[in-house]
Coordinates of C-alpha atoms in Angstrom, one line a residue:
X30 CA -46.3 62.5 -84.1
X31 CA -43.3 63.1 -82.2
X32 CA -41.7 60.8 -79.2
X33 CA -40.9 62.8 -76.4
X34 CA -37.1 61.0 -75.7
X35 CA -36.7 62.2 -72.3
X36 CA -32.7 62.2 -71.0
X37 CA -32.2 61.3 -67.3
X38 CA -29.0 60.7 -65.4
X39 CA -30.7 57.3 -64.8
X40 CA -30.9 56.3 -68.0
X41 CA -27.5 57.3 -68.4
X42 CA -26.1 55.3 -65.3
X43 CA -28.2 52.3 -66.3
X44 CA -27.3 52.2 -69.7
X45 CA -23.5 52.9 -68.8
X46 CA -22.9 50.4 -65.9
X47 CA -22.8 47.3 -68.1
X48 CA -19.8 49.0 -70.1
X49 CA -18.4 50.5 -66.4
X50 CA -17.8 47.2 -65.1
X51 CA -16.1 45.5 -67.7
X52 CA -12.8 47.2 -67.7
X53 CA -12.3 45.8 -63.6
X54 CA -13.5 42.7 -65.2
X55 CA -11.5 42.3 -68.2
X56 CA -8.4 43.2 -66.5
X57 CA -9.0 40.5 -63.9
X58 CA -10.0 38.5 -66.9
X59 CA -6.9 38.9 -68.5
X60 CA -4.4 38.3 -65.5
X61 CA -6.3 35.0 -64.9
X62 CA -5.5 34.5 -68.2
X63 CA -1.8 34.9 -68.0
X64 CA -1.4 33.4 -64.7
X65 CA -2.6 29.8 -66.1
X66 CA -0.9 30.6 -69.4
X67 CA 2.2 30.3 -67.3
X68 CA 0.5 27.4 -64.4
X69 CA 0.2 25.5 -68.1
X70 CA 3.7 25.8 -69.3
X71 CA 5.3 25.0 -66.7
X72 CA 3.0 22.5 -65.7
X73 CA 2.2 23.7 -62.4
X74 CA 6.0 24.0 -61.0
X75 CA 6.8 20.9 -62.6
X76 CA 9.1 20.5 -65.4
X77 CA 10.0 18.3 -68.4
X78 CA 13.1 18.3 -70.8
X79 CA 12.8 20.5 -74.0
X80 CA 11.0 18.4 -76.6
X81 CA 11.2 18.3 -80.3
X82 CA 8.9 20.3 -82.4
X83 CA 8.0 19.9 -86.4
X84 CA 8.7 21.9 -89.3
X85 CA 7.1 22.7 -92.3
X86 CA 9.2 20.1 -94.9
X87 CA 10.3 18.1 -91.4
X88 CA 13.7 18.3 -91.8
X89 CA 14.0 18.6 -88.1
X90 CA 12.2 16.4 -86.9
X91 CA 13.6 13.0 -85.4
X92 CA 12.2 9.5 -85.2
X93 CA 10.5 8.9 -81.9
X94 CA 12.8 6.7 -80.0
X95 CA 15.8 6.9 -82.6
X96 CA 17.7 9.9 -81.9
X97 CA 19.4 11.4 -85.1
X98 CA 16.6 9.4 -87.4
X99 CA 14.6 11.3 -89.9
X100 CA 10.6 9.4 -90.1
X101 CA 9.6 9.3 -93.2
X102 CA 6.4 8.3 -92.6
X103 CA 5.5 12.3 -90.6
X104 CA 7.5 14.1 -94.0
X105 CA 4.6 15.7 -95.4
X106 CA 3.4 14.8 -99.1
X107 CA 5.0 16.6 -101.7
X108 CA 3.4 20.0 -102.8
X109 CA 2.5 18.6 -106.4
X110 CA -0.8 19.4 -107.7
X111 CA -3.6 17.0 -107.2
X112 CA -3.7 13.8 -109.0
X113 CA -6.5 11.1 -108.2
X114 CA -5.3 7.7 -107.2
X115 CA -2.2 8.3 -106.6
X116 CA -0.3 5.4 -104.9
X117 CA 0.9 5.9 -101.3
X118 CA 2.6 3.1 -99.7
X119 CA 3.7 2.1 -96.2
X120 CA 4.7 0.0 -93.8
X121 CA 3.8 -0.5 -90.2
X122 CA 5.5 -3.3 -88.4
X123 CA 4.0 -4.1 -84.7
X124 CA 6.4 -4.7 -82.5
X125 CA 5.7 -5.4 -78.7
X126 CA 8.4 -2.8 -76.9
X127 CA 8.6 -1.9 -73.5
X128 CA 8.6 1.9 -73.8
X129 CA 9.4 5.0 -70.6
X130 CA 6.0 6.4 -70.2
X131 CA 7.1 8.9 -67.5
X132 CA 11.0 9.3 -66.3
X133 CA 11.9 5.8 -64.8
X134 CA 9.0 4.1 -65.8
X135 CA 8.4 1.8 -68.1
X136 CA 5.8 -0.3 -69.7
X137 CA 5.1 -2.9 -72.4
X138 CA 3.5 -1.5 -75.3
X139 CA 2.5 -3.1 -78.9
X140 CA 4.0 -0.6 -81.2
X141 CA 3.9 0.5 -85.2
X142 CA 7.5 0.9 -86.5
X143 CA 8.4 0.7 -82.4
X144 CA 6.8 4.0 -81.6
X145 CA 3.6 4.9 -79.3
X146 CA 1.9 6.4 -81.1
X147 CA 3.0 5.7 -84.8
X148 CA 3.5 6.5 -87.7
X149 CA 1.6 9.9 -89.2
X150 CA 0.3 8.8 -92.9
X151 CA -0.2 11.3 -95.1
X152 CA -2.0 11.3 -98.3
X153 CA -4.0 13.9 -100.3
X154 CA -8.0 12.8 -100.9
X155 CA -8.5 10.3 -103.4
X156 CA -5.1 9.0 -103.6
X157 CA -4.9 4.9 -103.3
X158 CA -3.3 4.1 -99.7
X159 CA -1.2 0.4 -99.8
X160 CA -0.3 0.0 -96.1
X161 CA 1.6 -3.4 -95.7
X162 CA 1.5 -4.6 -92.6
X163 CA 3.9 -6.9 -90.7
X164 CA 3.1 -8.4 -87.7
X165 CA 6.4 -8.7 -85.6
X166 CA 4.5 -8.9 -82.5
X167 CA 4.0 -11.9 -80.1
X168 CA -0.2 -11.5 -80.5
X169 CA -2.5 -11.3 -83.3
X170 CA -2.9 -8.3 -84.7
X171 CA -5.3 -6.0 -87.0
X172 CA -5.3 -2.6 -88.0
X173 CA -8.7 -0.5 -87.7
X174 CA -8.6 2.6 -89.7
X175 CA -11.0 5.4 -88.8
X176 CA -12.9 7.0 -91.3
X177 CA -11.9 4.3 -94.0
X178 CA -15.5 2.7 -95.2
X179 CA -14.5 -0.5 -97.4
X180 CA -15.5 -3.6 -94.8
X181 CA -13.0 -5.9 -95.8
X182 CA -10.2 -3.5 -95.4
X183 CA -11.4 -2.2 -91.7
X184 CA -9.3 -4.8 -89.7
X185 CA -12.5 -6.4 -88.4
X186 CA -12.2 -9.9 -90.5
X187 CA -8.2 -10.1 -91.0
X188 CA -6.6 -11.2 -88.2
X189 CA -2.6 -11.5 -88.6
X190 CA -1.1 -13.7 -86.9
X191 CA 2.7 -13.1 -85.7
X192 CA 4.7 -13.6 -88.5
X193 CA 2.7 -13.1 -91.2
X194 CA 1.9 -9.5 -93.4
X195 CA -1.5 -8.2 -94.7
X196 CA -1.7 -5.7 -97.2
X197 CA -4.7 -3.0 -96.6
X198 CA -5.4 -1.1 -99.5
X199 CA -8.1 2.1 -100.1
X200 CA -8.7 5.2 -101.4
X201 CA -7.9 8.4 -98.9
X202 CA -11.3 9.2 -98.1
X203 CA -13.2 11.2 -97.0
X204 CA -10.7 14.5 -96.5
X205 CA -9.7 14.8 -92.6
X206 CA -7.5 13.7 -89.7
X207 CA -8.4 9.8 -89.6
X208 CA -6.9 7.8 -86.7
X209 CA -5.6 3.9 -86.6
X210 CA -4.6 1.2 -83.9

């Protein structure tokens, strides 16, 4: 049996008015899009001095707060292949530091290595991460890794006092960005 598909302009219109009015709309669309593109980097009129930016072995890129200082600490691992419990050490040192939070203003900050924020570690999955840590600061301290699951290495329990070092040691994982303070 055969369907009688009738063609009307009606269908036509109704079927093409969708597709009509998105051209008006993505051009508006689009301008938008520039317009706060350009509201974004310039901050709304505002404007900041030219800041650093990394590169793919970090060769460029200074120490926060030590101009002409490579961090080791953000160098990326080396590209060797992958090799299970691999050691990774580093040390964070908290330091209390007033720091410039905005152009004439400053404010007193506990630091890793002097910097807000720190230190990036990297490590590959399953390598063994041996992060010393020395408490320069006038407070106690602990370190709480994000992500990290042995208990007794979570900075809960061991509080260092100023003066003193603890060494936090476990493997990288799971795989991912994990944060500290």
């Amino acid at each position: 049996m055969a369907k009688n598909h009738r063609f009307s302009r009606r269908a036509l219109l109704a079927g093409a008015a969708p597709l009509i009015a998105a051209g008006p709309l993505a051009k508006i669309a689009l301008a938008d899009d520039a317009s706060a593109a350009e509201r974004t980097a310039t901050h709304g009129g505002h404007t900041h001095p030219r800041l650093g930016h990394a590169s793919m072995i970090g060769a460029e890129v200074p120490a926060p707060g030590v101009p002409g200082q490579l961090d080791i600490l953000t160098l990326p691992p080396a590209a060797l292949p992958h090799q299970p419990g691999r050691l990774r050490e580093y040390t964070l040192t908290a330091i209390d530091r007033e720091i410039e939070v905005a152009q004439g203003v400053r404010f007193a900050a506990w630091t890793y290595n002097g910097t807000v924020p720190g230190p990036i570690i990297r490590a590959t999955e399953d390598d063994l991460l041996r992060v010393r840590f020395v408490n320069a600061g006038a407070h106690p301290h602990t370190i709480h890794f994000h992500g990290i699951h042995p208990a007794n290495m979570d900075g809960v329990f061991e509080v260092v006092n100023p003066g003193e070092a603890f060494v936090y040691e476990f493997p990288a994982r799971p795989y991912g960005m994990q944060l500290y303070h």
